[in-house]
Short mmCIF file of N, CA and C in Angstrom, two decimals:
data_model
loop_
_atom_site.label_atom_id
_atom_site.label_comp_id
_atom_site.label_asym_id
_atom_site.label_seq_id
_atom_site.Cartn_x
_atom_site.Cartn_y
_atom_site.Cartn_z
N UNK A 21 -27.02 -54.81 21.36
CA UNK A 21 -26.10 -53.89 20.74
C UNK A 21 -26.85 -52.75 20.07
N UNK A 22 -27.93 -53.21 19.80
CA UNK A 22 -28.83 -51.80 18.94
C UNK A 22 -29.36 -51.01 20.18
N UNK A 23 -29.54 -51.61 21.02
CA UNK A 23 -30.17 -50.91 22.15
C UNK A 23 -28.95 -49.60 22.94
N UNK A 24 -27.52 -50.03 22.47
CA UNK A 24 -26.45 -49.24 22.93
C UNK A 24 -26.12 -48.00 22.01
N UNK A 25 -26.72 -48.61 20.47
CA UNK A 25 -26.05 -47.59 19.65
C UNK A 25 -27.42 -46.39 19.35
N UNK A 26 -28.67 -46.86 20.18
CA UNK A 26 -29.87 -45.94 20.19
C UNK A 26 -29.58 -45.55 21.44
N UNK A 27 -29.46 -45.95 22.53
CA UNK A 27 -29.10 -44.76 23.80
C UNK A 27 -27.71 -43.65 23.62
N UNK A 28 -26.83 -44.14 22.79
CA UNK A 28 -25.60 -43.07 22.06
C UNK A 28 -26.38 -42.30 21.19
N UNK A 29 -27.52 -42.48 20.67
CA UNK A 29 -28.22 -41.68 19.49
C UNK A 29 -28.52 -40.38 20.22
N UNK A 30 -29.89 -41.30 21.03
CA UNK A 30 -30.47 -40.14 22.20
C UNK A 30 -29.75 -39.10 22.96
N UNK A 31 -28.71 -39.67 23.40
CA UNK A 31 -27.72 -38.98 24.55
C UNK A 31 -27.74 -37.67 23.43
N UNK A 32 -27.02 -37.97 22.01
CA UNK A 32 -26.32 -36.78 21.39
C UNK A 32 -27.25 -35.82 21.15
N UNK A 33 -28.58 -36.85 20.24
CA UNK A 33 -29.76 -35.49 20.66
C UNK A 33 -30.01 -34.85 21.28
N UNK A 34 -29.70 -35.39 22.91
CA UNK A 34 -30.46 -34.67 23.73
C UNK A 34 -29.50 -33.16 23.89
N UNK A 35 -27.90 -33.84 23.69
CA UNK A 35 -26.86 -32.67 24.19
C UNK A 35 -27.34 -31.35 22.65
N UNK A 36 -27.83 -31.63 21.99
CA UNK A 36 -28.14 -30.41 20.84
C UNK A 36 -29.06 -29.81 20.94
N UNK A 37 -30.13 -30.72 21.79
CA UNK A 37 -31.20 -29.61 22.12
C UNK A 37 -31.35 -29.16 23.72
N UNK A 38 -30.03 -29.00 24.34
CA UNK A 38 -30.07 -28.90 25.76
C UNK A 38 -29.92 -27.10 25.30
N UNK A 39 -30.75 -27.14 26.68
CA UNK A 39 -31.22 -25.47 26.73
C UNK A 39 -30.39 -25.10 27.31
N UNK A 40 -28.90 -25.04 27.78
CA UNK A 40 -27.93 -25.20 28.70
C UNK A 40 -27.91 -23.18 28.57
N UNK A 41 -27.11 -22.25 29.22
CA UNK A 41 -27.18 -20.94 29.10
C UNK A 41 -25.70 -21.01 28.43
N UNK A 42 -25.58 -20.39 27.03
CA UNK A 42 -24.58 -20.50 26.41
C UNK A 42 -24.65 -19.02 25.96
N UNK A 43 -23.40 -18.49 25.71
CA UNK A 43 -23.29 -16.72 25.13
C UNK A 43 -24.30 -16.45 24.30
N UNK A 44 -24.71 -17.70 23.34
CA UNK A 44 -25.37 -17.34 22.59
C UNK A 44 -26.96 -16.97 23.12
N UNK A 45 -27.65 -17.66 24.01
CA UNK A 45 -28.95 -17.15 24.60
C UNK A 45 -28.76 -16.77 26.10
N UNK A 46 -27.30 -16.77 26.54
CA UNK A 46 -26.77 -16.06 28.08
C UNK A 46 -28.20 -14.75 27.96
N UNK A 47 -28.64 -14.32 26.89
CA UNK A 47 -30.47 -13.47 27.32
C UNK A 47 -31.21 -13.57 28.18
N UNK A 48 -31.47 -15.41 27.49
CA UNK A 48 -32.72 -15.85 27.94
C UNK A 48 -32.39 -15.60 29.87
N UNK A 49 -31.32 -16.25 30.32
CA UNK A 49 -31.34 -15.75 31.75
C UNK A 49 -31.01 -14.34 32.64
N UNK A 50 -30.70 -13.67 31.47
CA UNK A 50 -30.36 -12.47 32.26
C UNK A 50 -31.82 -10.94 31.68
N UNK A 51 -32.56 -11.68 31.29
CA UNK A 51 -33.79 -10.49 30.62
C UNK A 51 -34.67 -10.68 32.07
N UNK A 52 -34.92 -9.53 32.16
CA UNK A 52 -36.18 -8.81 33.29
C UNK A 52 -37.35 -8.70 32.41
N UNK A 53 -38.40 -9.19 33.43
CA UNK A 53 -39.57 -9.08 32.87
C UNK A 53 -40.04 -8.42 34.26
N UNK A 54 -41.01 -7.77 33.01
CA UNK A 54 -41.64 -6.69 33.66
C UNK A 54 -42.81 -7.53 34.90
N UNK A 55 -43.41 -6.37 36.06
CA UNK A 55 -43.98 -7.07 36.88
C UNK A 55 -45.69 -7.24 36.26
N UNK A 56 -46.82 -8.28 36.58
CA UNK A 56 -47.69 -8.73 35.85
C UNK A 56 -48.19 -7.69 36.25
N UNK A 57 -49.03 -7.33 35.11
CA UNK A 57 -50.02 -6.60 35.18
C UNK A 57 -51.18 -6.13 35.81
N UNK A 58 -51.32 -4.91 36.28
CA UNK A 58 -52.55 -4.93 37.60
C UNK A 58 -54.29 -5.46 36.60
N UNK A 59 -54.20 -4.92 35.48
CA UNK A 59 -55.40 -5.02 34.55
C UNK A 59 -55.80 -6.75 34.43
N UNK A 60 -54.66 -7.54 34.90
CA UNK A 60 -55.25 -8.65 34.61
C UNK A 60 -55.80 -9.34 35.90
N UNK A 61 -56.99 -10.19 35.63
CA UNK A 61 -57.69 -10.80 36.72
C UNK A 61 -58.40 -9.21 37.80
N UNK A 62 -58.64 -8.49 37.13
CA UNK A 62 -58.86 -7.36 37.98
C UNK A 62 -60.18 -7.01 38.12
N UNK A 63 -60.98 -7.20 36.66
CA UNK A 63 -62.28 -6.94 36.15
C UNK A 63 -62.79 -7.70 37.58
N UNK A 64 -63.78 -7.39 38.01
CA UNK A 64 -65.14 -7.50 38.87
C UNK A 64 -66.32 -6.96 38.54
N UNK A 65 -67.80 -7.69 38.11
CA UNK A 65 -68.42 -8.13 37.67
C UNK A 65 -69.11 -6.46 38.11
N UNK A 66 -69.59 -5.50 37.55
CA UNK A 66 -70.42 -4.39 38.24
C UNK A 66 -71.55 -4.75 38.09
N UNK A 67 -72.56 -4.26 38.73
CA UNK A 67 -74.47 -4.59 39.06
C UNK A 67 -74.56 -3.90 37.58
N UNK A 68 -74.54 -3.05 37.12
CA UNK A 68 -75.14 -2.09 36.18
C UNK A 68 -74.18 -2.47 35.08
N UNK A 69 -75.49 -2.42 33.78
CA UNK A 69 -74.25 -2.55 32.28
C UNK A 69 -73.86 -0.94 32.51
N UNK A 70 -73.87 0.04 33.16
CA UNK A 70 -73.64 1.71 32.85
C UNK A 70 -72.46 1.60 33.69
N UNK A 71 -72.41 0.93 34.22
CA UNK A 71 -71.79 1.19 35.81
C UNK A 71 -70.49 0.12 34.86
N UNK A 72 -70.25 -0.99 34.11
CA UNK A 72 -69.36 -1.63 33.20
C UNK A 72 -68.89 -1.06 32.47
N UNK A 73 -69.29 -0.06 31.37
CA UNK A 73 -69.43 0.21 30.42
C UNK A 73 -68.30 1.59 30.67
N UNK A 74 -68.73 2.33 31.97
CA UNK A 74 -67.45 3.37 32.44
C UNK A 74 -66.09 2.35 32.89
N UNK A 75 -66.82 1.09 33.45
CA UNK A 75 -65.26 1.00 34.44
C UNK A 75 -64.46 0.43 33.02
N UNK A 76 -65.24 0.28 32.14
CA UNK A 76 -64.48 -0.77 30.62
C UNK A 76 -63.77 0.49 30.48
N UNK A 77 -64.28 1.38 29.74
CA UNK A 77 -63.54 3.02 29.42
C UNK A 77 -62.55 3.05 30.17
N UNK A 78 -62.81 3.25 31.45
CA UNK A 78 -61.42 3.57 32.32
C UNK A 78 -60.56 2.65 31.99
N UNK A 79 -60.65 1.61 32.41
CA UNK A 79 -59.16 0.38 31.83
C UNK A 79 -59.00 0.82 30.81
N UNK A 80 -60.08 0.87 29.28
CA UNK A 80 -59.19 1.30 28.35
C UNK A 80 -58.04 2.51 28.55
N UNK A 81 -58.63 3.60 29.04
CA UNK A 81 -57.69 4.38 29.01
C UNK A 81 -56.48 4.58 30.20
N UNK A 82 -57.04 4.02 31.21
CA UNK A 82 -55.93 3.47 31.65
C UNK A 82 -54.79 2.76 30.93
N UNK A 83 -55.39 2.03 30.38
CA UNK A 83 -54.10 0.79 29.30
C UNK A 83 -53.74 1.69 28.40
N UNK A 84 -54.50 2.14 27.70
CA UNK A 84 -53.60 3.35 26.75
C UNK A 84 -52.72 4.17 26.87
N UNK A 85 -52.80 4.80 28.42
CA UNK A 85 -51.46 5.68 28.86
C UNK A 85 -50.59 4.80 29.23
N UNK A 86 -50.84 3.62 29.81
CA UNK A 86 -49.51 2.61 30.26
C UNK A 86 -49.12 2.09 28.61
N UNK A 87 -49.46 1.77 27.75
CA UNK A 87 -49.49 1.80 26.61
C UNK A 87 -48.57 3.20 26.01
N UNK A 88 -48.63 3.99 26.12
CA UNK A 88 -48.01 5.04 25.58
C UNK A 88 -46.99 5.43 26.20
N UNK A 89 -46.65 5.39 27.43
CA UNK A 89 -45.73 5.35 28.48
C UNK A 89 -44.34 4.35 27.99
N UNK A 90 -45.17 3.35 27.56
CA UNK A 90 -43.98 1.75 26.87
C UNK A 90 -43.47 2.41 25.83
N UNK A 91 -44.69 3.27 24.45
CA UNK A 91 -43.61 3.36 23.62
C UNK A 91 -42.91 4.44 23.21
N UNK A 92 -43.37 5.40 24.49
CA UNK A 92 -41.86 6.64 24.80
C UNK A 92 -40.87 5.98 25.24
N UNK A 93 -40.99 5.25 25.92
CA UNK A 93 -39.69 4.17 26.50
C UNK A 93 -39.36 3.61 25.49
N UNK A 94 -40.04 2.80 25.06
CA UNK A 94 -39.27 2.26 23.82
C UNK A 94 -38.66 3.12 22.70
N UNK A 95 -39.16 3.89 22.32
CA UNK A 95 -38.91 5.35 21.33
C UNK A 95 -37.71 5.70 21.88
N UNK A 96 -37.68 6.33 23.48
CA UNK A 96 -35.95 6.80 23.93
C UNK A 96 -35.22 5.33 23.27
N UNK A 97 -35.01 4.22 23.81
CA UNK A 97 -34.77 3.53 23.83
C UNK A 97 -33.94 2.59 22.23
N UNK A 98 -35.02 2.54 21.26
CA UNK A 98 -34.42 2.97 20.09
C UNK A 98 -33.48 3.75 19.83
N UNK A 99 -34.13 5.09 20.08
CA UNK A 99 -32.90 6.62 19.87
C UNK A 99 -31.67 6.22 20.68
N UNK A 100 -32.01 5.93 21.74
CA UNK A 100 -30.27 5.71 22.05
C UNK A 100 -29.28 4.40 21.77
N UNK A 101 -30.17 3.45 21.24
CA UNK A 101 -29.46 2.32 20.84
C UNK A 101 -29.00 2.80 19.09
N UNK A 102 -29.93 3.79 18.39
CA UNK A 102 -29.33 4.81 16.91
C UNK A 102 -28.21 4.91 17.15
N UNK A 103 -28.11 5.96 18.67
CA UNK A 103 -26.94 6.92 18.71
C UNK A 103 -25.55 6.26 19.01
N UNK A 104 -25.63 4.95 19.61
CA UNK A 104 -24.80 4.47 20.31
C UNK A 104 -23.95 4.04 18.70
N UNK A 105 -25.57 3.13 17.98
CA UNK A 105 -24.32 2.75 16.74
C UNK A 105 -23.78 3.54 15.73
N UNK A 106 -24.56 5.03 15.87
CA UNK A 106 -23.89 5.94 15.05
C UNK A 106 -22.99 6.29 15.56
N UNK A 107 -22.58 6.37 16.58
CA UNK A 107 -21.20 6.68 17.81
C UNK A 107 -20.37 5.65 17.41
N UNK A 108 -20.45 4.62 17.24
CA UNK A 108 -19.62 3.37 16.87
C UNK A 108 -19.30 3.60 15.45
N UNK A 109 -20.17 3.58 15.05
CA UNK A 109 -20.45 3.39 12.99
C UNK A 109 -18.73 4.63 12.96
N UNK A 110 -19.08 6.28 13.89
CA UNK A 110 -18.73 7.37 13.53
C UNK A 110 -16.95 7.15 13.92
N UNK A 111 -16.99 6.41 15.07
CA UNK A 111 -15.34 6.04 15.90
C UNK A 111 -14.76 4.93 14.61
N UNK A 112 -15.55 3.96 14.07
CA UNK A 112 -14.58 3.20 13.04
C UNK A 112 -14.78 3.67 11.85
N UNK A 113 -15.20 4.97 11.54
CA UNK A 113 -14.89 5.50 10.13
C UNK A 113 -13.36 6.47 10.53
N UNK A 114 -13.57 7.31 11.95
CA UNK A 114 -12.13 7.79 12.40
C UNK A 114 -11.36 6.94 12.48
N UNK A 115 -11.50 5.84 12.32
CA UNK A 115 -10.25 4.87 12.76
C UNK A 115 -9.75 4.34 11.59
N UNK A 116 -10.53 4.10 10.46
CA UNK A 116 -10.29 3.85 9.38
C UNK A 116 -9.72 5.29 8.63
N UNK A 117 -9.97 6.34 8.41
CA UNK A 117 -9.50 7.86 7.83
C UNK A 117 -7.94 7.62 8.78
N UNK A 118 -7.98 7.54 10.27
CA UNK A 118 -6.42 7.53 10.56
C UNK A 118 -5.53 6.59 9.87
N UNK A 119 -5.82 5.49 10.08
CA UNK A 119 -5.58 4.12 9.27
C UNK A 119 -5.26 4.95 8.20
N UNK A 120 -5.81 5.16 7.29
CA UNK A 120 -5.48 5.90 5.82
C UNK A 120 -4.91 6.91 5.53
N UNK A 121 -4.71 7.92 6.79
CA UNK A 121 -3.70 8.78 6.36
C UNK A 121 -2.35 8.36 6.98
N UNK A 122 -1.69 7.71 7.86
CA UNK A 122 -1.28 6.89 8.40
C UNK A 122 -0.20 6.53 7.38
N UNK A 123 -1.05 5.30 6.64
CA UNK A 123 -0.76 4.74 5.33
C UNK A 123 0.07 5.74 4.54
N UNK A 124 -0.92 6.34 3.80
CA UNK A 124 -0.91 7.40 3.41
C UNK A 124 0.72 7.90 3.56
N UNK A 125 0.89 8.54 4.65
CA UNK A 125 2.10 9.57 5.46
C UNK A 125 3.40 8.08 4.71
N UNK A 126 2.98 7.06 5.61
CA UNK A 126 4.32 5.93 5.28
C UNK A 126 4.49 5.49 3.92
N UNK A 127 3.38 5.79 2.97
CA UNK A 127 4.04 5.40 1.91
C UNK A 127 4.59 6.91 0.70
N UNK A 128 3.92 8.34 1.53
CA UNK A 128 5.23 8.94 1.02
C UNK A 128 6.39 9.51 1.19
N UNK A 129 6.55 8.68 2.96
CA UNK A 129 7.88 9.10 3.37
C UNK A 129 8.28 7.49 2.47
N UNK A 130 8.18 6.32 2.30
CA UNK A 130 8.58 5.39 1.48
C UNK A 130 9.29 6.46 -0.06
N UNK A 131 8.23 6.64 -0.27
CA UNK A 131 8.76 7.55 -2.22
C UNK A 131 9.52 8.23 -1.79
N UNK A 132 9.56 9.56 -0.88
CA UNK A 132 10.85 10.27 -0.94
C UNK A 132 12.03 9.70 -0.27
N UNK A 133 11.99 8.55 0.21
CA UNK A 133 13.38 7.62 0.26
C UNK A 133 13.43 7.15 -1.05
N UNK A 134 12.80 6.84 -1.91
CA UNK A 134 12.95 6.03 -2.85
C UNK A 134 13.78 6.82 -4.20
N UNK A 135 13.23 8.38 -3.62
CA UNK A 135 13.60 9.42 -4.53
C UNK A 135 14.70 10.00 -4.27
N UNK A 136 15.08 10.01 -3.14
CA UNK A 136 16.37 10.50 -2.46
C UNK A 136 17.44 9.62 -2.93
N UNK A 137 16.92 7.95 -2.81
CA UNK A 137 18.00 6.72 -3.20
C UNK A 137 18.25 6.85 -4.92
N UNK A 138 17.22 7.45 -5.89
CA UNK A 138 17.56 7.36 -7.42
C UNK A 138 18.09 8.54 -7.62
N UNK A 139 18.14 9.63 -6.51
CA UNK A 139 18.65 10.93 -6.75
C UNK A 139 20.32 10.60 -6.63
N UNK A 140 20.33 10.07 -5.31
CA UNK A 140 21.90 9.61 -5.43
C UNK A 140 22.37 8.50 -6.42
N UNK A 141 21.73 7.89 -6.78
CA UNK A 141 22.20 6.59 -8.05
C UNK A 141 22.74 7.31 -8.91
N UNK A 142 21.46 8.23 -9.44
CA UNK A 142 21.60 9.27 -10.90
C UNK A 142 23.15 9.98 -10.73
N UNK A 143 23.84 10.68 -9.42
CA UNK A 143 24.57 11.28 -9.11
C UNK A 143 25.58 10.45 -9.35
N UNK A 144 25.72 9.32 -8.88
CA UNK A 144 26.39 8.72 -8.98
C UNK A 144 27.14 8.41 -10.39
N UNK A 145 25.98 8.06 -10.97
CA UNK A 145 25.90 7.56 -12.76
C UNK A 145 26.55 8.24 -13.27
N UNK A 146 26.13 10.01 -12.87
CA UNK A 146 26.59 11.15 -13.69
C UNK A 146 28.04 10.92 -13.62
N UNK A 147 28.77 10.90 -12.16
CA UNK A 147 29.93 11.08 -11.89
C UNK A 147 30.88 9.89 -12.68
N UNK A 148 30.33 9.08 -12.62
CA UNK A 148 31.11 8.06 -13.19
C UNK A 148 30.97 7.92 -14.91
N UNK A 149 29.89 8.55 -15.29
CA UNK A 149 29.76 9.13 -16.82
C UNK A 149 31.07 9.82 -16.83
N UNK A 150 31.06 10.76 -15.94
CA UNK A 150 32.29 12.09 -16.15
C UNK A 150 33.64 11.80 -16.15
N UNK A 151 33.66 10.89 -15.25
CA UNK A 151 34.43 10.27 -14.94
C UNK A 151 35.39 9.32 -16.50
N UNK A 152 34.63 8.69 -16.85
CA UNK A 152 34.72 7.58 -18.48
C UNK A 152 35.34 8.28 -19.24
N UNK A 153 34.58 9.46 -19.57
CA UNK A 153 34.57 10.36 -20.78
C UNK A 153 36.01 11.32 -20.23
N UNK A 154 36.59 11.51 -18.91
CA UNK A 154 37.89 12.38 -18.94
C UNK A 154 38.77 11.42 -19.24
N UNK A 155 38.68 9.97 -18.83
CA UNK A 155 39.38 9.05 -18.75
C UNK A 155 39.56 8.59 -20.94
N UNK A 156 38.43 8.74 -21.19
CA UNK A 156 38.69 8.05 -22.78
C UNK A 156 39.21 9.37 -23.29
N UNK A 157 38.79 11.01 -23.08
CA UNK A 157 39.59 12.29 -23.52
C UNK A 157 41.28 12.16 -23.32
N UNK A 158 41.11 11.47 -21.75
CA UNK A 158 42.92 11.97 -21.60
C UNK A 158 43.84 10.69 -22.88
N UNK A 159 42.67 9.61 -22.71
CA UNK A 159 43.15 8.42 -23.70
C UNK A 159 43.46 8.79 -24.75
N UNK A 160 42.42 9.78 -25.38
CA UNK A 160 42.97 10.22 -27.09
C UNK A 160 43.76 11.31 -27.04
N UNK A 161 43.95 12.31 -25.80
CA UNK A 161 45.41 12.98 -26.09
C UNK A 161 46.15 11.91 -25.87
N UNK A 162 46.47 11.22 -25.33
CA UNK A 162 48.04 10.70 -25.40
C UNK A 162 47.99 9.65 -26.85
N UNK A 163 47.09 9.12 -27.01
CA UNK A 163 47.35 8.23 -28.64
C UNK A 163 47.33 9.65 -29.55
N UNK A 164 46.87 10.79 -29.50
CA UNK A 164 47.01 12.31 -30.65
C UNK A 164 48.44 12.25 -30.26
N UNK A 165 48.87 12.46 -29.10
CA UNK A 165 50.69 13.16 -28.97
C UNK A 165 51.54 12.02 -29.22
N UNK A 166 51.23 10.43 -29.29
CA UNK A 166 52.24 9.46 -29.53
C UNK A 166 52.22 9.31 -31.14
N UNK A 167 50.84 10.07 -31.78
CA UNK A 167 50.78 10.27 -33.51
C UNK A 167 52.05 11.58 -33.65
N UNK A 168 51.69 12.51 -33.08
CA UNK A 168 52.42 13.38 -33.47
C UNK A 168 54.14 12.85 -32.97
N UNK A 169 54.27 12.25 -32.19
CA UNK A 169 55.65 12.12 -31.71
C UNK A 169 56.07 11.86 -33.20
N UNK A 170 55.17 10.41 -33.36
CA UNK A 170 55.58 9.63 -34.32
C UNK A 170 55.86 10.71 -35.76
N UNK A 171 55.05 11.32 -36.10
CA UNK A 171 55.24 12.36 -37.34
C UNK A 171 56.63 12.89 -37.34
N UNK A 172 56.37 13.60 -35.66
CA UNK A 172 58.10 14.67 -35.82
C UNK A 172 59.25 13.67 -35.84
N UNK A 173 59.27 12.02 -35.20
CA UNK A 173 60.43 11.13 -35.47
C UNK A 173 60.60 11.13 -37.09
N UNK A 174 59.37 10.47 -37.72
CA UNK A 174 59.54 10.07 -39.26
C UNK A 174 59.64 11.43 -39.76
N UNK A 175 59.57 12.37 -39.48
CA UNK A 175 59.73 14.10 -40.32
C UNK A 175 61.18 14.49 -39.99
N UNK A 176 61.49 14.28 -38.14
CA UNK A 176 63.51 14.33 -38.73
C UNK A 176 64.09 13.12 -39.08
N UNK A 177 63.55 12.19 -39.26
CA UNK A 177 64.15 10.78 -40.12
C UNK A 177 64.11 11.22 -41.77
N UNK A 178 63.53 11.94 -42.24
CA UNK A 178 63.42 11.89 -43.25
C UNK A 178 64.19 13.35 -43.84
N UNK A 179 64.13 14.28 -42.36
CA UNK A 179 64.99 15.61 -42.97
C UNK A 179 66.53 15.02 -42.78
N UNK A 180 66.93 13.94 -41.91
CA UNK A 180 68.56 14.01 -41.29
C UNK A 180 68.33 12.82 -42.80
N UNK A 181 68.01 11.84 -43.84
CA UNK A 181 67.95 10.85 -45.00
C UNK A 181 68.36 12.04 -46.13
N UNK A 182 67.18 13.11 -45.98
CA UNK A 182 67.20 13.78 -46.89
C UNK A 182 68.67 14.95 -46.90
N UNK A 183 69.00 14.88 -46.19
CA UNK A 183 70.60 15.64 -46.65
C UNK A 183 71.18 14.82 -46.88
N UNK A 184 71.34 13.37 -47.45
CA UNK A 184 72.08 12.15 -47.37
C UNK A 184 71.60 11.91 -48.70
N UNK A 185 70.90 12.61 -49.84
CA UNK A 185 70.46 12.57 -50.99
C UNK A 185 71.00 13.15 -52.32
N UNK A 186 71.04 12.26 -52.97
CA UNK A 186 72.18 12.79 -54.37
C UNK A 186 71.41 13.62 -55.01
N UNK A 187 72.64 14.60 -55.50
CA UNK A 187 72.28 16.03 -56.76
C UNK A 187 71.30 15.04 -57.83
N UNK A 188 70.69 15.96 -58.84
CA UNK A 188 70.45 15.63 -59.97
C UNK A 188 71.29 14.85 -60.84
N UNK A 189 72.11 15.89 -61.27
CA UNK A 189 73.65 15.41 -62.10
C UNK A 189 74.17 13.82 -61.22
N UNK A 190 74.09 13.64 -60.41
CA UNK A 190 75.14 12.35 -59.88
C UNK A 190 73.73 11.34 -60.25
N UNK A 191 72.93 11.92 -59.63
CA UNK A 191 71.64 10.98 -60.05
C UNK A 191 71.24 9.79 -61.31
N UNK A 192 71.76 10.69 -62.46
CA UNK A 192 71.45 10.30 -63.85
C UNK A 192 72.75 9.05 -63.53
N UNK A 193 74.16 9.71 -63.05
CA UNK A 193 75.22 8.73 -63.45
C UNK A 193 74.69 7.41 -62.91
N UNK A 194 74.16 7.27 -61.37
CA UNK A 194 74.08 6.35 -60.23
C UNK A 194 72.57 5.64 -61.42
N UNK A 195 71.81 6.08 -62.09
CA UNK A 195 71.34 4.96 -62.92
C UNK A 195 71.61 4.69 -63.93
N UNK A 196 72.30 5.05 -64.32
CA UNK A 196 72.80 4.62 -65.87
C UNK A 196 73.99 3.06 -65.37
N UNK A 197 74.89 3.57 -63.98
CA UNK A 197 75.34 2.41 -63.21
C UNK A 197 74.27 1.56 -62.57
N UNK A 198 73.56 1.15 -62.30
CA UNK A 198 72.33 0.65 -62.00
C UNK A 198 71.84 -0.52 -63.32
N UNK A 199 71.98 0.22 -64.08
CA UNK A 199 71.42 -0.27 -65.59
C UNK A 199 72.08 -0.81 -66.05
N UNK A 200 73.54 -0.98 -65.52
CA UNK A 200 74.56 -1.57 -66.59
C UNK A 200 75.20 -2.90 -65.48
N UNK A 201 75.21 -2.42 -64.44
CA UNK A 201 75.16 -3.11 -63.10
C UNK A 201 74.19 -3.09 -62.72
N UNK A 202 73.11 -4.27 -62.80
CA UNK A 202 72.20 -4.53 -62.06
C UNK A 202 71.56 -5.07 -60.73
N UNK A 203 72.88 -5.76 -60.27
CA UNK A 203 73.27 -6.15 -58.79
C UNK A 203 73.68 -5.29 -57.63
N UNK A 204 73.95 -4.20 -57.88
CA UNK A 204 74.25 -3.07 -56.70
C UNK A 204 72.87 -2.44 -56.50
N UNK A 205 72.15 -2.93 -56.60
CA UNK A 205 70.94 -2.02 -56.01
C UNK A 205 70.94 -3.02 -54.46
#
């Protein structure tokens, strides 16, 4: 049984360190390498150290221009991998500024709906303010004209009483009868 649960060990190790071609190093199989080098295994032994000593020079400078050749290549090569991400870097800063004015535009067509909707509320408010205030005005003329009715009723109630009112002279008699008869009031 230990021998089953160490070949399940191994197996899993092995699947974590399998070199399998996954996106992540899909590289390793798709990179070109360059073809080997003529400089190597090339040297042959010259009779003369003078006769070495030039052909050494030459390889060097041979290798130095193939050498310098790589890192103009590499130099373009850089530069255009710059430009590409400043081209990128430059397209998602435009994309982000549209994004934002965008925004921007929708949230102040948002406010002037919002302003248009409290413009009509307010209108509204007003009207129905105006509205209250003719309604409580017309209220206190008619309670002012049902006061005055009332005045001019009790004012000819009291002018049609008041011709129905004794002289002076009868006056004195009607209490002195009053006074002597105290039950006819």
């Amino acid at each position: 049984m230990a021998t089953a649960a160490s070949r399940s060990l191994l197996h899993t190790t092995r699947r974590l360190f399998c070199t399998n071609a996954t996106p992540k190093n899909n590289h390793q199989n798709t990179h070109k390498f360059l073809e080997p080098d003529s400089f190597i295994g090339s040297w042959e032994t010259p009779k003369t150290p003078k006769e070495a000593e030039a052909k050494l020079a030459r390889l060097r400078r041979e290798y130095g221009k193939q050498v310098k050749v790589l890192r103009k290549e590499y130099i373009v090569e850089v530069e255009a991998l710059r430009i590409e991400k400043q081209r990128k870097e430059e397209a998602r800063k435009e994309a982000i500024r549209v994004a934002n004015e965008e925004r921007k535009k929708l949230k102040a067509e948002a406010a002037k709906v919002r302003a248009e909707e409290r413009k009509i509320e307010q209108e509204e408010f007003r009207k129905l303010l105006l509205k209250e205030r003719a309604e409580k005005l017309e209220n206190w003329r008619v309670k002012e004209k049902r006061q005055e009715e009332k005045k001019k009723v009790k004012q000819e109630l009291l002018h049609r009483q008041s011709s129905n009112w004794i002289d002076g002279r009868e006056l004195e008699k009607k209490i002195l009868e009053v006074m002597v008869d105290g039950t006819q009031i």
